[in-house]
Short mmCIF file of C-alpha atoms in Angstrom, two decimals:
data_model
loop_
_atom_site.label_atom_id
_atom_site.label_comp_id
_atom_site.label_asym_id
_atom_site.label_seq_id
_atom_site.Cartn_x
_atom_site.Cartn_y
_atom_site.Cartn_z
CA UNK A 1426 0.00 0.00 0.00
CA UNK A 1427 1.25 3.47 -0.88
CA UNK A 1428 -0.16 6.23 1.31
CA UNK A 1429 0.98 9.33 -0.61
CA UNK A 1430 -0.45 10.06 -4.06
CA UNK A 1431 2.43 12.17 -5.42
CA UNK A 1432 0.05 14.82 -6.80
CA UNK A 1433 1.13 16.70 -9.91
CA UNK A 1434 -0.79 19.89 -9.04
CA UNK A 1435 -1.96 21.38 -5.76
CA UNK A 1436 -3.77 24.37 -4.35
CA UNK A 1437 -1.85 24.36 -1.12
CA UNK A 1438 -1.97 26.05 2.25
CA UNK A 1439 -5.65 26.91 2.39
CA UNK A 1440 -6.02 25.99 6.05
CA UNK A 1441 -4.95 23.23 8.40
CA UNK A 1442 -8.53 22.52 9.48
CA UNK A 1443 -9.61 21.38 6.03
CA UNK A 1444 -9.51 17.68 5.07
CA UNK A 1445 -6.92 18.50 2.40
CA UNK A 1446 -5.11 21.61 1.21
CA UNK A 1447 -8.32 23.26 0.06
CA UNK A 1448 -11.20 24.90 1.93
CA UNK A 1449 -14.73 24.56 0.60
CA UNK A 1450 -17.82 26.47 1.61
CA UNK A 1451 -20.30 27.70 1.79
CA UNK A 1452 -22.42 25.87 -0.76
CA UNK A 1453 -25.22 28.19 -1.85
CA UNK A 1454 -28.67 26.69 -2.42
CA UNK A 1455 -31.75 28.36 -3.84
CA UNK A 1456 -34.67 27.25 -1.68
CA UNK A 1457 -38.34 28.13 -1.56
CA UNK A 1458 -38.64 27.85 2.23
CA UNK A 1459 -35.43 28.94 4.02
CA UNK A 1460 -36.95 28.55 7.48
CA UNK A 1461 -37.96 24.93 7.01
CA UNK A 1462 -34.72 23.98 5.26
CA UNK A 1463 -32.64 25.82 7.85
CA UNK A 1464 -34.31 23.93 10.71
CA UNK A 1465 -33.46 20.66 8.98
CA UNK A 1466 -29.78 21.54 8.66
CA UNK A 1467 -29.71 22.59 12.30
CA UNK A 1468 -31.67 19.70 13.79
CA UNK A 1469 -30.77 16.80 11.49
CA UNK A 1470 -27.31 17.69 10.18
CA UNK A 1471 -26.04 19.52 13.26
CA UNK A 1472 -25.16 22.90 11.76
CA UNK A 1473 -25.60 26.15 13.67
CA UNK A 1474 -27.20 29.39 12.58
CA UNK A 1475 -24.51 31.97 11.81
CA UNK A 1476 -26.58 34.67 10.10
CA UNK A 1477 -30.24 35.15 9.29
CA UNK A 1478 -31.58 37.88 7.01
CA UNK A 1479 -34.80 38.60 5.21
CA UNK A 1480 -33.92 36.35 2.26
CA UNK A 1481 -30.69 34.62 3.31
CA UNK A 1482 -29.61 32.16 6.00
CA UNK A 1483 -26.00 31.15 6.66
CA UNK A 1484 -25.29 27.93 8.54
CA UNK A 1485 -22.01 26.46 9.67
CA UNK A 1486 -19.99 24.83 12.42
CA UNK A 1487 -17.31 26.23 14.69
CA UNK A 1488 -18.06 29.66 13.28
CA UNK A 1489 -17.22 28.62 9.70
CA UNK A 1490 -19.94 28.89 7.04
CA UNK A 1491 -20.81 25.65 5.28
CA UNK A 1492 -24.27 26.16 3.74
CA UNK A 1493 -25.97 29.32 2.52
CA UNK A 1494 -29.71 29.27 1.85
CA UNK A 1495 -31.13 31.94 -0.45
CA UNK A 1496 -34.85 32.42 -0.70
CA UNK A 1497 -36.07 31.90 -4.25
CA UNK A 1498 -39.84 32.06 -3.88
CA UNK A 1499 -41.53 31.11 -7.11
CA UNK A 1500 -38.36 29.71 -8.69
CA UNK A 1501 -38.85 26.62 -10.84
CA UNK A 1502 -37.79 23.31 -9.33
CA UNK A 1503 -34.76 21.55 -10.74
CA UNK A 1504 -36.12 19.04 -13.27
CA UNK A 1505 -35.09 15.38 -12.95
CA UNK A 1506 -32.23 14.33 -15.18
CA UNK A 1507 -30.48 17.71 -15.21
CA UNK A 1508 -27.04 18.84 -14.12
CA UNK A 1509 -26.51 20.25 -10.64
CA UNK A 1510 -26.00 19.06 -7.10
CA UNK A 1511 -25.73 15.33 -6.47
CA UNK A 1512 -24.91 15.96 -2.82
CA UNK A 1513 -23.00 18.20 -0.49
CA UNK A 1514 -20.93 16.24 2.00
CA UNK A 1515 -20.61 17.12 5.68
CA UNK A 1516 -17.54 15.62 7.31
CA UNK A 1517 -17.82 14.41 10.90
CA UNK A 1518 -14.66 14.54 13.05
CA UNK A 1519 -14.58 10.77 13.60
CA UNK A 1520 -16.42 7.45 13.58
CA UNK A 1521 -17.98 7.91 17.01
CA UNK A 1522 -19.32 11.31 15.94
CA UNK A 1523 -20.81 9.81 12.77
CA UNK A 1524 -22.41 7.06 14.85
CA UNK A 1525 -23.94 9.62 17.21
CA UNK A 1526 -25.31 11.56 14.24
CA UNK A 1527 -26.87 8.43 12.72
CA UNK A 1528 -28.47 7.51 16.05
CA UNK A 1529 -30.01 11.00 16.27
CA UNK A 1530 -31.30 10.74 12.70
CA UNK A 1531 -32.93 7.40 13.47
CA UNK A 1532 -34.44 8.66 16.72
CA UNK A 1533 -35.84 11.73 14.93
CA UNK A 1534 -37.38 9.60 12.19
CA UNK A 1535 -35.32 11.24 9.42
CA UNK A 1536 -35.32 9.12 6.27
CA UNK A 1537 -31.88 7.77 5.39
CA UNK A 1538 -31.55 7.05 1.67
CA UNK A 1539 -28.48 4.85 1.90
CA UNK A 1540 -25.38 3.86 3.84
CA UNK A 1541 -22.06 2.98 2.22
CA UNK A 1542 -18.47 2.04 2.91
CA UNK A 1543 -16.27 3.82 0.35
CA UNK A 1544 -12.97 2.32 1.62
CA UNK A 1545 -11.59 5.80 2.36
CA UNK A 1546 -14.72 6.75 4.30
CA UNK A 1547 -18.04 5.62 5.76
CA UNK A 1548 -21.18 7.54 4.85
CA UNK A 1549 -24.92 7.87 5.13
CA UNK A 1550 -27.15 9.72 2.68
CA UNK A 1551 -30.30 11.79 3.09
CA UNK A 1552 -32.15 14.70 1.50
CA UNK A 1553 -33.19 18.06 2.85
CA UNK A 1554 -36.89 19.08 2.70
CA UNK A 1555 -36.47 20.40 -0.86
CA UNK A 1556 -34.69 17.32 -2.17
CA UNK A 1557 -31.06 18.47 -2.08
CA UNK A 1558 -28.75 15.52 -1.52
CA UNK A 1559 -26.64 15.37 1.63
CA UNK A 1560 -23.85 12.97 2.56
CA UNK A 1561 -22.74 12.76 6.19
CA UNK A 1562 -19.47 10.88 6.51
CA UNK A 1563 -16.28 10.21 8.38
CA UNK A 1564 -12.85 9.61 6.89
CA UNK A 1565 -10.75 6.59 7.65
CA UNK A 1566 -7.19 7.53 8.71
CA UNK A 1567 -5.03 8.38 5.69
CA UNK A 1568 -2.60 5.47 6.28
CA UNK A 1569 -5.56 3.16 5.52
CA UNK A 1570 -6.19 4.71 2.07
CA UNK A 1571 -4.86 2.53 -0.74
CA UNK A 1572 -3.06 4.53 -3.45
CA UNK A 1573 -1.80 2.85 -6.61
CA UNK A 1574 -0.61 4.49 -9.83
CA UNK A 1575 -1.68 7.92 -8.59
CA UNK A 1576 -5.27 6.82 -7.88
CA UNK A 1577 -6.92 6.15 -4.56
CA UNK A 1578 -9.07 3.05 -4.24
CA UNK A 1579 -12.74 3.89 -3.66
CA UNK A 1580 -15.82 1.71 -3.91
CA UNK A 1581 -19.46 1.61 -2.85
CA UNK A 1582 -19.89 -1.28 -0.42
CA UNK A 1583 -22.52 -1.95 2.26
CA UNK A 1584 -21.85 -0.07 5.47
CA UNK A 1585 -21.45 -2.16 8.62
CA UNK A 1586 -24.23 -0.29 10.41
CA UNK A 1587 -24.23 -2.55 13.48
CA UNK A 1588 -20.53 -1.92 14.04
CA UNK A 1589 -20.99 1.82 13.50
CA UNK A 1590 -23.87 2.12 15.97
CA UNK A 1591 -21.85 0.22 18.59
CA UNK A 1592 -19.44 3.18 18.79
CA UNK A 1593 -19.55 5.05 22.12
CA UNK A 1594 -21.01 8.54 22.33
CA UNK A 1595 -18.16 11.01 21.71
CA UNK A 1596 -19.69 13.74 23.87
CA UNK A 1597 -19.82 17.44 23.01
CA UNK A 1598 -16.07 17.84 22.42
CA UNK A 1599 -15.90 15.75 19.24
CA UNK A 1600 -14.98 18.75 17.08
CA UNK A 1601 -16.57 20.91 14.38
CA UNK A 1602 -18.18 19.74 11.17
CA UNK A 1603 -16.57 20.57 7.81
CA UNK A 1604 -17.72 20.71 4.22
CA UNK A 1605 -15.63 17.79 3.03
CA UNK A 1606 -16.59 17.66 -0.63
CA UNK A 1607 -19.23 18.52 -3.19
CA UNK A 1608 -20.50 15.99 -5.72
CA UNK A 1609 -22.22 17.17 -8.90
CA UNK A 1610 -24.12 15.79 -11.87
CA UNK A 1611 -22.36 17.01 -15.02
CA UNK A 1612 -23.15 16.80 -18.72
CA UNK A 1613 -19.69 15.94 -20.07
CA UNK A 1614 -17.28 14.08 -17.79
CA UNK A 1615 -14.04 14.75 -19.73
CA UNK A 1616 -14.90 18.46 -20.00
CA UNK A 1617 -15.67 18.68 -16.28
CA UNK A 1618 -12.48 16.84 -15.30
CA UNK A 1619 -10.50 19.08 -17.64
CA UNK A 1620 -11.88 22.21 -15.99
CA UNK A 1621 -11.27 21.11 -12.41
CA UNK A 1622 -7.76 19.84 -13.16
CA UNK A 1623 -6.44 22.13 -15.88
CA UNK A 1624 -8.17 25.37 -14.81
CA UNK A 1625 -8.69 24.99 -11.07
CA UNK A 1626 -5.43 23.05 -10.72
CA UNK A 1627 -6.72 20.01 -8.83
CA UNK A 1628 -5.49 16.44 -9.17
CA UNK A 1629 -7.47 13.55 -10.61
CA UNK A 1630 -7.55 11.03 -7.78
CA UNK A 1631 -9.90 8.44 -9.29
CA UNK A 1632 -10.84 8.24 -12.94
CA UNK A 1633 -11.88 4.59 -13.15
CA UNK A 1634 -15.15 4.76 -11.20
CA UNK A 1635 -18.12 3.90 -13.50
CA UNK A 1636 -19.52 7.15 -14.91
CA UNK A 1637 -17.70 9.34 -12.38
CA UNK A 1638 -14.39 10.97 -11.56
CA UNK A 1639 -12.98 12.52 -8.40
CA UNK A 1640 -10.53 15.40 -8.00
CA UNK A 1641 -8.79 17.01 -5.03
CA UNK A 1642 -5.96 19.12 -3.68
CA UNK A 1643 -3.36 18.11 -1.12
CA UNK A 1644 -3.73 14.36 -1.50
CA UNK A 1645 -7.31 14.24 -0.21
CA UNK A 1646 -9.48 11.48 -1.69
CA UNK A 1647 -11.75 14.08 -3.29
CA UNK A 1648 -12.98 17.63 -2.90
CA UNK A 1649 -15.20 17.34 -5.97
CA UNK A 1650 -17.09 14.37 -7.32
CA UNK A 1651 -18.28 14.59 -10.93
CA UNK A 1652 -20.71 12.14 -12.51
CA UNK A 1653 -22.84 11.62 -15.61
CA UNK A 1654 -25.34 9.35 -13.85
CA UNK A 1655 -28.15 11.58 -15.15
CA UNK A 1656 -26.86 10.78 -18.62
CA UNK A 1657 -24.11 12.17 -20.81
CA UNK A 1658 -25.33 15.42 -22.31
CA UNK A 1659 -27.78 16.04 -19.47
CA UNK A 1660 -29.36 19.51 -19.82
CA UNK A 1661 -28.89 22.31 -17.32
CA UNK A 1662 -31.82 23.24 -15.07
CA UNK A 1663 -33.63 26.53 -15.77
CA UNK A 1664 -31.71 29.66 -14.79
CA UNK A 1665 -32.41 30.50 -11.13
CA UNK A 1666 -33.99 27.10 -10.43
CA UNK A 1667 -34.13 25.67 -6.94
CA UNK A 1668 -31.01 23.77 -5.91
CA UNK A 1669 -27.32 24.52 -6.38
CA UNK A 1670 -26.62 28.21 -7.01
CA UNK A 1671 -22.87 28.30 -6.42
CA UNK A 1672 -19.96 27.40 -4.20
CA UNK A 1673 -17.10 29.22 -2.46
CA UNK A 1674 -13.54 27.88 -2.61
CA UNK A 1675 -10.63 29.34 -0.62
CA UNK A 1676 -7.19 29.31 -2.29
CA UNK A 1677 -3.93 30.32 -0.57
CA UNK A 1678 -3.24 33.81 -1.90
CA UNK A 1679 -3.65 36.37 -4.68
CA UNK A 1680 -1.03 34.60 -6.75
CA UNK A 1681 -3.15 31.44 -6.81
CA UNK A 1682 -6.17 33.51 -7.84
CA UNK A 1683 -4.25 35.16 -10.67
CA UNK A 1684 -3.00 31.81 -11.92
CA UNK A 1685 -6.50 30.36 -11.97
CA UNK A 1686 -7.86 33.46 -13.69
CA UNK A 1687 -5.19 33.16 -16.36
CA UNK A 1688 -5.89 29.50 -16.98
CA UNK A 1689 -9.65 30.13 -17.05
CA UNK A 1690 -9.33 32.89 -19.64
CA UNK A 1691 -7.01 30.76 -21.74
CA UNK A 1692 -9.58 27.95 -21.63
CA UNK A 1693 -12.42 30.33 -22.52
CA UNK A 1694 -14.18 29.90 -19.18
CA UNK A 1695 -16.15 32.93 -17.92
CA UNK A 1696 -14.22 34.97 -15.32
CA UNK A 1697 -15.61 37.84 -13.24
CA UNK A 1698 -13.66 39.85 -10.68
CA UNK A 1699 -15.20 40.42 -7.24
CA UNK A 1700 -13.91 42.03 -4.03
CA UNK A 1701 -11.19 39.76 -2.62
CA UNK A 1702 -11.50 37.19 -5.35
CA UNK A 1703 -13.08 36.14 -8.59
CA UNK A 1704 -15.92 34.08 -9.96
CA UNK A 1705 -15.39 31.40 -12.58
CA UNK A 1706 -17.99 29.11 -14.12
CA UNK A 1707 -17.42 25.45 -14.82
CA UNK A 1708 -18.58 23.86 -18.11
CA UNK A 1709 -22.07 23.30 -16.69
CA UNK A 1710 -22.43 26.89 -15.50
CA UNK A 1711 -21.82 26.24 -11.81
CA UNK A 1712 -20.55 29.47 -10.25
CA UNK A 1713 -17.36 29.06 -8.20
CA UNK A 1714 -16.46 32.01 -5.96
CA UNK A 1715 -12.70 31.85 -5.46
CA UNK A 1716 -11.31 33.74 -2.48
CA UNK A 1717 -7.75 34.25 -1.25
CA UNK A 1718 -6.88 32.96 2.21
#
């Protein structure tokens, strides 16, 4: 087993608290009922209210924003079979913390869509009240990840739920939650991989998963999952539809921002400057807000 992937590209130094050398969040969702959705993220997922405005709610953990809810009353729903959010993934600080979360979900009667062992992690899946996918997971220690030929071994196996639920309660000092990764339905897998590697500068960590690919910085198993499980050539949802509206990504410094901007312009990807950063759009029109630090 080789534990270090020897990445060819990195966005490094974005914060020691992140699961790799990249900091994600918040994910911005258009929702029709921010109050109801916010309560779900607080009560079921374990996030805390950071800000609440007339048409915007910001939720996070340990003071860090992870999910932003924007009211979009009257917006069309995201049609089935379109590009967009597959799930946002909330990372628990350990196995005992994941077990405690699953016990609370079961006790509260929250529907769990699935439970999987991905070799690098253990995860459960659910949906918020407006159908946005959520993964709640814990990472196995990095020495247990199996790297070969620059790829990390991942799979979708049944989760040993009985073993998980036998974990002791970690108590209140388990640690904060993080936005570990974001997984998206895309229309063209090679184009999406090309953007996230060649423009954003991430590394392809797994390209052999059926209909999907995974990319990351800093040797993490993945910060972004990309799949064509809604079909190659899947259409985009209507502009302003409910669901994924954008995502923030922290990079180390202004130099990293300038490099990404240059690569984006060279690739013909839309680039817009904003205070403290820039906005680039991936091939499916997902807005990525890139910030320094």
